[in-house]
CSV table of C-alpha atoms and ligand atoms in Angstrom, one decimal:
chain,number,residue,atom,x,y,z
A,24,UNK,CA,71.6,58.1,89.7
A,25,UNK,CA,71.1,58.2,93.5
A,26,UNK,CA,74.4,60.9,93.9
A,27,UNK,CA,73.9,63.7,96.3
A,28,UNK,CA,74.9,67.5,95.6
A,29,UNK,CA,78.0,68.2,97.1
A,30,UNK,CA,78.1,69.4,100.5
A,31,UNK,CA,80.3,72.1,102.6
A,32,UNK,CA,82.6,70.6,105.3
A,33,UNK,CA,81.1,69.3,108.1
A,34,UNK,CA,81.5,72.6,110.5
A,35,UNK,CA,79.5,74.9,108.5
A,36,UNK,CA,76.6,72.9,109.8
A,37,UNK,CA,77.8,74.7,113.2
A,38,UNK,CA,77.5,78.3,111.4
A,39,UNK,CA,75.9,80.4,109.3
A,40,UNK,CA,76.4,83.4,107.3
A,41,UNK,CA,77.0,86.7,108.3
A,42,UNK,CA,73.5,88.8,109.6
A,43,UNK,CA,73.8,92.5,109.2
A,44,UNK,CA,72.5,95.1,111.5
A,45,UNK,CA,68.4,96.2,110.7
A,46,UNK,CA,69.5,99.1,108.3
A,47,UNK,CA,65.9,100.7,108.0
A,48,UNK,CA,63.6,102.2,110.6
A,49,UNK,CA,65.9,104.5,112.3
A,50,UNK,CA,69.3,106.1,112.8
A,51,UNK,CA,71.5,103.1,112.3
A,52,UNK,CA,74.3,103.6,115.1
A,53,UNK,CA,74.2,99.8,115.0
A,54,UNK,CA,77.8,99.3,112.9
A,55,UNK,CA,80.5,101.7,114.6
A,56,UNK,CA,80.1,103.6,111.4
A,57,UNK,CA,81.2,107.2,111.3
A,58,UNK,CA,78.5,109.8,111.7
A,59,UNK,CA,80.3,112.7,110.4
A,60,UNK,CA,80.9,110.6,106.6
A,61,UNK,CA,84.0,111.4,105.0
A,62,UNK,CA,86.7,113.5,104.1
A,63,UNK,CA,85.7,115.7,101.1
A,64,UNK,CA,88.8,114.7,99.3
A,65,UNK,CA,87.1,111.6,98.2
A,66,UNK,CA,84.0,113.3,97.0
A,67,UNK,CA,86.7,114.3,94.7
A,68,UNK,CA,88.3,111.7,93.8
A,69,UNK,CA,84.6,110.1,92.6
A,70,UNK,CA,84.3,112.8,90.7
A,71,UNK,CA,86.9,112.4,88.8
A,72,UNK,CA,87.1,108.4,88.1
A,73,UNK,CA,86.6,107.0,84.7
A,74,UNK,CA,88.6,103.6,84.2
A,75,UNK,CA,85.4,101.6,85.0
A,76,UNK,CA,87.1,98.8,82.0
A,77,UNK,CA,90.4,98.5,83.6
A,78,UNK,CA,91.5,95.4,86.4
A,79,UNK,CA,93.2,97.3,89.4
A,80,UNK,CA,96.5,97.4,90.3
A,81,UNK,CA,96.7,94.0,92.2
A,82,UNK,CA,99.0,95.0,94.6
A,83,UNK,CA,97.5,98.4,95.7
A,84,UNK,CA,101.5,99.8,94.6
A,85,UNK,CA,100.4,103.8,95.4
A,86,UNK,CA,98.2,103.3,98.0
A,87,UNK,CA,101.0,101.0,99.5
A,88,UNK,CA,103.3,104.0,98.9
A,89,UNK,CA,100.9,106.3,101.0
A,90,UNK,CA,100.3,104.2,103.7
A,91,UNK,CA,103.8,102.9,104.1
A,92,UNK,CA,104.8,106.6,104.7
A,93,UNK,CA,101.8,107.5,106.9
A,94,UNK,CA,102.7,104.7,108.9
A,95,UNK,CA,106.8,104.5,109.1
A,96,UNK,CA,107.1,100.9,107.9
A,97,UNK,CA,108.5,98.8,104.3
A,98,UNK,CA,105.8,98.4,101.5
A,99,UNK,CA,106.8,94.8,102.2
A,100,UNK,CA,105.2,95.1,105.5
A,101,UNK,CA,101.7,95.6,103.9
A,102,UNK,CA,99.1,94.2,102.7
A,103,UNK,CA,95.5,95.1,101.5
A,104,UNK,CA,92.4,93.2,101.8
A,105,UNK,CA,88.9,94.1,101.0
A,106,UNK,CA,88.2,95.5,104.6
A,107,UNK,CA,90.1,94.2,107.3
A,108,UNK,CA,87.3,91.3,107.3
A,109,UNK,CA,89.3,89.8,104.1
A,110,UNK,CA,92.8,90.1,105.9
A,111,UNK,CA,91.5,88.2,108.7
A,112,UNK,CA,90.2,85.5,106.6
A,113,UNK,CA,93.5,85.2,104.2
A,114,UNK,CA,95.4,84.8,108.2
A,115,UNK,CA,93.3,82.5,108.7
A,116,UNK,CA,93.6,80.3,106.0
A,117,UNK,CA,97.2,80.4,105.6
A,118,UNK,CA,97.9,79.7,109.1
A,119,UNK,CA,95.1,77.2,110.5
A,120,UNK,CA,95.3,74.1,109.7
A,121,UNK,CA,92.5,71.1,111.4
A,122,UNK,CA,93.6,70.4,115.2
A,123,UNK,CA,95.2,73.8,115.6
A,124,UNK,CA,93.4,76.2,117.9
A,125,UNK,CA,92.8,80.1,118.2
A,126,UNK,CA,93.0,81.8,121.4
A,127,UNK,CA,90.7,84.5,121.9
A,128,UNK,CA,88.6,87.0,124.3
A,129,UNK,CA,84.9,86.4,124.3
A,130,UNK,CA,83.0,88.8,123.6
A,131,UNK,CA,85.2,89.9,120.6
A,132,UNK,CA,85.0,90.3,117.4
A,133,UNK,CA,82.7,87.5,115.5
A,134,UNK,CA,85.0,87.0,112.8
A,135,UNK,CA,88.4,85.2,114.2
A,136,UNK,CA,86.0,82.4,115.2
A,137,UNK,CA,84.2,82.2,112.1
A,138,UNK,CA,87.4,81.6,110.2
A,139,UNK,CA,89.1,79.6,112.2
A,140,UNK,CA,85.9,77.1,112.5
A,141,UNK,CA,85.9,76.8,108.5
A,142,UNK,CA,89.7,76.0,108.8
A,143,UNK,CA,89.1,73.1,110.9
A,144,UNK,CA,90.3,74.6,114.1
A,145,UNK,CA,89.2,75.1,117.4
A,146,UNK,CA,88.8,78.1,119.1
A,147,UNK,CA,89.8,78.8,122.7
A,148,UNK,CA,87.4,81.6,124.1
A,149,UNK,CA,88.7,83.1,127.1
A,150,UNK,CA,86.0,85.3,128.9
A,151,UNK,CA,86.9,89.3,129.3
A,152,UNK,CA,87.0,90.4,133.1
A,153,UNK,CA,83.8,91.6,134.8
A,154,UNK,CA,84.2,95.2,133.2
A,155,UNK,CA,85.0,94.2,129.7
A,156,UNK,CA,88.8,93.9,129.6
A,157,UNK,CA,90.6,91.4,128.0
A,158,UNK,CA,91.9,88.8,130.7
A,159,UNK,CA,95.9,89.0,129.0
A,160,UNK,CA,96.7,86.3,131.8
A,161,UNK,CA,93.6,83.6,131.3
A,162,UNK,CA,94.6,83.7,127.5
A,163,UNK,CA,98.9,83.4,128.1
A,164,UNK,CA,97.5,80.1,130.0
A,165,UNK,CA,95.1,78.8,127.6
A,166,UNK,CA,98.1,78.2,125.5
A,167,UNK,CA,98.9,74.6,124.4
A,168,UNK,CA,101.3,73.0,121.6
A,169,UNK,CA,98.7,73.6,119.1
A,170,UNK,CA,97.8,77.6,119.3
A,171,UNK,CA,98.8,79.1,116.1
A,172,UNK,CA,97.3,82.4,116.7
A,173,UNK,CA,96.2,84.4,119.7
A,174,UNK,CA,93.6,87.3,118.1
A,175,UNK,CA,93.9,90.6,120.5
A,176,UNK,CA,91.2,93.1,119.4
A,177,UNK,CA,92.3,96.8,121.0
A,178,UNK,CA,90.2,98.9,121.5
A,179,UNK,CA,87.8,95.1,121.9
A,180,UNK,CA,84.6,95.3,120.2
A,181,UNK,CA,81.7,95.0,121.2
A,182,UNK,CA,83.0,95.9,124.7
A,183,UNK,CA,85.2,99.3,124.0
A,184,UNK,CA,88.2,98.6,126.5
A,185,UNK,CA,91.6,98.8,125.7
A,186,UNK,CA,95.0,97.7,126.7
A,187,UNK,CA,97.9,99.7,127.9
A,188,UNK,CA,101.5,99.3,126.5
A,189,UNK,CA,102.6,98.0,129.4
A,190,UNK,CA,99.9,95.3,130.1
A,191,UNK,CA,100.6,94.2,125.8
A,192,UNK,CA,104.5,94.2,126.7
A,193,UNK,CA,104.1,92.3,129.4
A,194,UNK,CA,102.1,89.7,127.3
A,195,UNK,CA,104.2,89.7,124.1
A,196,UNK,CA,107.8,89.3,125.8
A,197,UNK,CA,105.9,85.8,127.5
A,198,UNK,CA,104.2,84.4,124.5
A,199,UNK,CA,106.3,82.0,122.5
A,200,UNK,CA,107.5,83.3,119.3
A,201,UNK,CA,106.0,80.7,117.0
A,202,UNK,CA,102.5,81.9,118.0
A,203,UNK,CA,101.1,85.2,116.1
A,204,UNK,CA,99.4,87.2,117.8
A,205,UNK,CA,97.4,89.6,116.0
A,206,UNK,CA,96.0,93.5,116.9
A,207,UNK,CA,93.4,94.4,115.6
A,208,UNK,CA,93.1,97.9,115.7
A,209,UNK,CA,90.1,98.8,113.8
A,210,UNK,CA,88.9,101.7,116.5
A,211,UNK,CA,93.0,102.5,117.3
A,212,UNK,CA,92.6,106.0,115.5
A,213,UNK,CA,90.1,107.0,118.3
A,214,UNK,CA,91.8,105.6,121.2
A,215,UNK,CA,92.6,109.2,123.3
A,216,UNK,CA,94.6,107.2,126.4
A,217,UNK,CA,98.1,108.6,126.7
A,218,UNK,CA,99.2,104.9,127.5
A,219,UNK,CA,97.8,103.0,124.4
A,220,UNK,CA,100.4,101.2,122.7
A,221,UNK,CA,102.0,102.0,119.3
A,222,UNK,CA,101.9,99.1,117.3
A,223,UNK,CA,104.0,100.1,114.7
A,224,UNK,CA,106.6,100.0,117.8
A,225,UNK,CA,105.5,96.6,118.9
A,226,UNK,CA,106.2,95.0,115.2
A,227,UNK,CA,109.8,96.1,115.4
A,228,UNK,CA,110.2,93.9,119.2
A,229,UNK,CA,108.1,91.1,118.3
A,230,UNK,CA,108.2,89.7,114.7
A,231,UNK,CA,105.5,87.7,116.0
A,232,UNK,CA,103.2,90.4,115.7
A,233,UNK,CA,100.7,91.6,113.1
A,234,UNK,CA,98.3,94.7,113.4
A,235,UNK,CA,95.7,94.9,111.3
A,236,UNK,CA,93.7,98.4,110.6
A,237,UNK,CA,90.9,99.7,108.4
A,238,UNK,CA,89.1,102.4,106.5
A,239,UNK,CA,85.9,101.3,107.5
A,240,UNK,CA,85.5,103.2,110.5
A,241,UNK,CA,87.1,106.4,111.7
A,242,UNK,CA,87.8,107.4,107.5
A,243,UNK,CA,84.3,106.3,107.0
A,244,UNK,CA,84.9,104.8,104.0
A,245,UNK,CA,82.9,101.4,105.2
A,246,UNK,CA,81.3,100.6,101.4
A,247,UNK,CA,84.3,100.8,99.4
A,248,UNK,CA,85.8,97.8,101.5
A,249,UNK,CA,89.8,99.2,102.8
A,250,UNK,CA,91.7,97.4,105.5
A,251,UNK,CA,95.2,96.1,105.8
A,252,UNK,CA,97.2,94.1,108.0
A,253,UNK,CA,101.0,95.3,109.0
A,254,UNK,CA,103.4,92.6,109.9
A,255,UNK,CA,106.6,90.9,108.8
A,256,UNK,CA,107.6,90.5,104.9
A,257,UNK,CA,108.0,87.2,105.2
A,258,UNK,CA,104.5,86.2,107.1
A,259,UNK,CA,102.9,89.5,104.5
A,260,UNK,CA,104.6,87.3,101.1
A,261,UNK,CA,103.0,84.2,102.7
A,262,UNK,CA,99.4,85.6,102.5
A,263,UNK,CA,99.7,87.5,99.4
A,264,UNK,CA,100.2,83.9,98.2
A,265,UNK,CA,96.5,83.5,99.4
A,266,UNK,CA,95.9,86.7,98.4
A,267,UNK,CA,92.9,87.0,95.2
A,268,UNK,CA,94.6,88.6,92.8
A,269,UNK,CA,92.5,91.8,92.0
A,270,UNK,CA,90.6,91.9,95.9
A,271,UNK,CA,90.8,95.7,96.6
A,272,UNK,CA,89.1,97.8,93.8
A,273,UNK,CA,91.0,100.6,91.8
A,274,UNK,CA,88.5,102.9,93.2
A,275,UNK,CA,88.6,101.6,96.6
A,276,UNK,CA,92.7,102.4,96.6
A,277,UNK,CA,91.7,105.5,95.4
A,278,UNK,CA,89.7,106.9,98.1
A,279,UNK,CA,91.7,105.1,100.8
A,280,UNK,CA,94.8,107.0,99.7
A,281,UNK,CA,93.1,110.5,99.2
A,282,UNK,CA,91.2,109.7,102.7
A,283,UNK,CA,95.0,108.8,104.3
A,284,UNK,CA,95.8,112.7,103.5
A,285,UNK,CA,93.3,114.3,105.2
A,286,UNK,CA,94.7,114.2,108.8
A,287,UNK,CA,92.6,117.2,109.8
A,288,UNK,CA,88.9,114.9,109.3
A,289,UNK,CA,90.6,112.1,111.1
A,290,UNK,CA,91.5,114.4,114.5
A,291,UNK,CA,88.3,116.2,113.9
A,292,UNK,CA,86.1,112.8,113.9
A,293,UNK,CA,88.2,111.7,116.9
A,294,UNK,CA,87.9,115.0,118.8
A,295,UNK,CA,83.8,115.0,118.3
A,296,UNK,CA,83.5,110.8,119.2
A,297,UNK,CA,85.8,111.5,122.5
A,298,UNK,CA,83.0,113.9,123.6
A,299,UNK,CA,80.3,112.0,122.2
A,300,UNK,CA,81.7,109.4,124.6
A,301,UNK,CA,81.4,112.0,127.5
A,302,UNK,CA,78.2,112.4,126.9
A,303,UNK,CA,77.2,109.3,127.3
A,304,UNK,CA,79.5,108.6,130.5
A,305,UNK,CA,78.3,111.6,132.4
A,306,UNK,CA,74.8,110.3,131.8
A,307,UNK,CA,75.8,106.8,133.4
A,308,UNK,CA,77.9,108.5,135.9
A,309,UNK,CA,74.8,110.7,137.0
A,310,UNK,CA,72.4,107.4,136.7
A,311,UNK,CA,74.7,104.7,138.8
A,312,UNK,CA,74.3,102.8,136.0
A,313,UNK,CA,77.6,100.5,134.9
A,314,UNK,CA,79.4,100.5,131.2
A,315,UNK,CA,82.5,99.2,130.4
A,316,UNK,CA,84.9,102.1,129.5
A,317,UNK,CA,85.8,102.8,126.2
A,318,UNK,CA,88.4,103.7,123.9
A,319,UNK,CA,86.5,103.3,120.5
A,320,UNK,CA,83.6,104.8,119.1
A,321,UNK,CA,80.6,103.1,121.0
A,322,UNK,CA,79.8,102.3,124.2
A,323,UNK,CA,78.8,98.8,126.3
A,324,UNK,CA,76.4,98.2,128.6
A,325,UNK,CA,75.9,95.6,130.5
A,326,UNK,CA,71.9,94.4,130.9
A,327,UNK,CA,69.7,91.4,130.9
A,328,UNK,CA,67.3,93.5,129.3
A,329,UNK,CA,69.3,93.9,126.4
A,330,UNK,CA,66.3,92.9,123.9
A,331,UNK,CA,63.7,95.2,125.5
A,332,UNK,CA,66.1,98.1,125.5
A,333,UNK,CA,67.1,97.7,121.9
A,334,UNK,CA,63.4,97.0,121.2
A,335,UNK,CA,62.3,100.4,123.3
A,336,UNK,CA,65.0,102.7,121.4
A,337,UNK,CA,64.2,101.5,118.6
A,338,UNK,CA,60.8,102.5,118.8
A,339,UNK,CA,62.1,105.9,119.7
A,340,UNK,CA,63.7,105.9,116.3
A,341,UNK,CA,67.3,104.3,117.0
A,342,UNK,CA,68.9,101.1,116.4
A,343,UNK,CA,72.0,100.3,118.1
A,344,UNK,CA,73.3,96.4,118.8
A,345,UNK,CA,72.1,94.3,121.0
A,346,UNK,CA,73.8,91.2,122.3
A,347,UNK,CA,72.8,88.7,125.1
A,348,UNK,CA,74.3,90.5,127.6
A,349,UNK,CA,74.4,94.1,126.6
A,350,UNK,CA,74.3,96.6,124.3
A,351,UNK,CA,76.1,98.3,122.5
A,352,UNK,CA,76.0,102.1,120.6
A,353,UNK,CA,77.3,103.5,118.1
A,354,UNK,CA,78.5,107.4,118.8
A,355,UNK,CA,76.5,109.3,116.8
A,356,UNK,CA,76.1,113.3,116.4
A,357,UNK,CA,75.5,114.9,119.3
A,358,UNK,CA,72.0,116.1,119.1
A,359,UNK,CA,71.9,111.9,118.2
A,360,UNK,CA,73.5,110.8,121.6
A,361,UNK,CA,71.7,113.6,123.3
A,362,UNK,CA,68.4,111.7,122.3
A,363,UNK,CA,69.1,108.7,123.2
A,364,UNK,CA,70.1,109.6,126.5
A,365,UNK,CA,66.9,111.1,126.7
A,366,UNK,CA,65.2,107.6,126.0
A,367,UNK,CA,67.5,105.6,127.9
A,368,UNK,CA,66.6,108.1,131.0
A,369,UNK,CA,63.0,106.8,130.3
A,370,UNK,CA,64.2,103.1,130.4
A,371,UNK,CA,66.2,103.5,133.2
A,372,UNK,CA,63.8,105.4,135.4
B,29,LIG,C1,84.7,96.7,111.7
B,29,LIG,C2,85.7,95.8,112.2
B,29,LIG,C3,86.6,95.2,111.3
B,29,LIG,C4,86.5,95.0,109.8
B,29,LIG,O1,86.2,96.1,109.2
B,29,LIG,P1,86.3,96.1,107.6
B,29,LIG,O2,85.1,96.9,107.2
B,29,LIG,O3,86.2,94.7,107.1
B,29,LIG,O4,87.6,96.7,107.3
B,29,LIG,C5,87.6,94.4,111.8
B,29,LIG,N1,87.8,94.3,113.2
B,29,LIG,C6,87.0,94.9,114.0
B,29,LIG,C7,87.2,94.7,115.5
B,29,LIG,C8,85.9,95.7,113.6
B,29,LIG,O5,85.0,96.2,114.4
């Protein structure tokens, strides 16, 4: 016997698997987590959950229900994945096939790439402008026979921008129809600029379009693993086909829909990040120092000393995220921000 264990496909030699954030040794504003935790509504709903034995409700029907209303669209528009992560893997695989290509901004967010690499297609990274925008014209040309989807993170992570409804207009009327272009609006609940699209507007123009959203972040609801993706019926009955049959939890659907009631902690948790965010802006302001602007709940800035700075604040007792050509922080609590300020003054000099 001389047969070999089976391998993977030949382009997960080019990857490998996902490597959290240090989550020990410091206040972890690392993950765009929410500071202020959770609406007290699901401390309730914990409380009170008992049908440990039971499969869920496959297709998330109340929750559905909620969101559908919250949101102004069909329960055929919807569809729930175990975080947003999962949604973006099931468009993924029901859309890419070998030879296709992705089109999107680089720096973005890690996981259109990683998907589309284990679905055998290639990935067309166009570079954000020099303040962290995404360049909506580079990516319209970068478009070819074979682009299935075109990925358009807003607000961007890691970088914070955002684009206006105009500027995404602009780019969806041009875009040929058989491409889907998805938003991802993870960070939309704390965008705070007058002109920042609504999406749920956008769907009815362009069938073309998908949004995607979470509970990870602004409901901070991160570990019970909540997201969705909005879109047409037709393109949402295509993935539930992909779809694992019991992927969101029964608790999971329960906290996301008690969570989806308590507008108040939303506006409250955007109210404290949008100052959070001054905070940190006046400091930069005062300093000459550059960020890129943001409409999401951390803030980027460019350095080449990205390492040494993340290094240094940990130290201090913070970890944020580094990346090769910046970092990148959570907003925390005040007194939080206010400390790390405080450090970065010491950096900066
Ligand atoms: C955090 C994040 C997600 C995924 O969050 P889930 O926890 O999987 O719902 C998706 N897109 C972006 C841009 C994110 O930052």
């Amino acid at each position: 016997m001389n047969e070999k264990l089976p391998i993977a496909k030949p382009q997960f030699g080019q990857l490998h698997a996902y490597v959290p954030g240090k989550t020990k040794g410091g206040v972890k504003l690392s993950a765009n987590e929410n500071p202020f935790g959770h609406s007290p509504q699901v401390t309730e709903v914990l409380a009170n959950f008992q049908a440990f034995s039971k499969y869920p409700d496959g297709s998330a029907s109340l929750l559905k229900e909620k969101v559908s209303q919250f949101l102004g669209v069909e329960a055929g528009q919807l569809i729930f994945g175990a975080g947003a992560d999962e949604v973006i893997q099931m468009i993924s695989r029901t859309l890419l096939m070998p030879g296709d290509n992705i089109i999107q901004a680089n720096p973005t967010f890690s996981q259109y790439e990683h998907h589309a690499i284990i679905e055998g297609a290639q990935v067309r990274n166009v570079p954000v402008t020099s303040d962290g925008f995404h360049d909506l014209g580079a990516m319209y040309h970068a478009i070819d026979e074979k682009t299935k989807i075109i990925w358009v993170c807003n607000p961007n992570n890691p970088t914070g921008t955002y684009l206006s409804d105009v500027a995404l207009n602009a780019f969806l009327k041009q875009v040929p129809s058989r491409i889907l272009v998805v938003l991802d609006e993870a960070y939309a609940e704390y965008a705070t600029a007058k002109d920042f699209p609504n999406s749920m507007e956008l769907l009815k123009t362009y069938p073309n379009v998908m949004v995607l959203r979470t509970f990870s972040k602004i409901f901070g609801l991160a570990s019970f693993r909540v997201g969705y993706g909005v879109g047409n019926p037709e393109l949402i009955s295509s993935l539930d086909v992909g779809r694992l049959p019991f992927n969101v939890s029964t608790i999971g659907q329960l906290v996301a829909a008690a969570a989806i009631d308590d507008t108040d902690f939303v506006k409250e948790c955007a109210v404290k990040n949008a100052e959070g965010l001054k905070q940190y802006e006046d400091f930069f302001n005062s300093k000459g120092i550059s960020y890129n602007p943001s409409q999401a709940n951390f803030i980027f800035i460019p350095t080449g000393q990205a390492k040494e700075i993340g290094q240094k604040l940990e130290t201090g007792g913070y970890i944020i995220r580094v990346f090769k050509d910046g970092i990148r922080i959570t907003i925390g609590k005040p007194e939080d921000n206010q400390a790390i300020i405080e450090l970065l003054e010491t950096i900066f000099g």
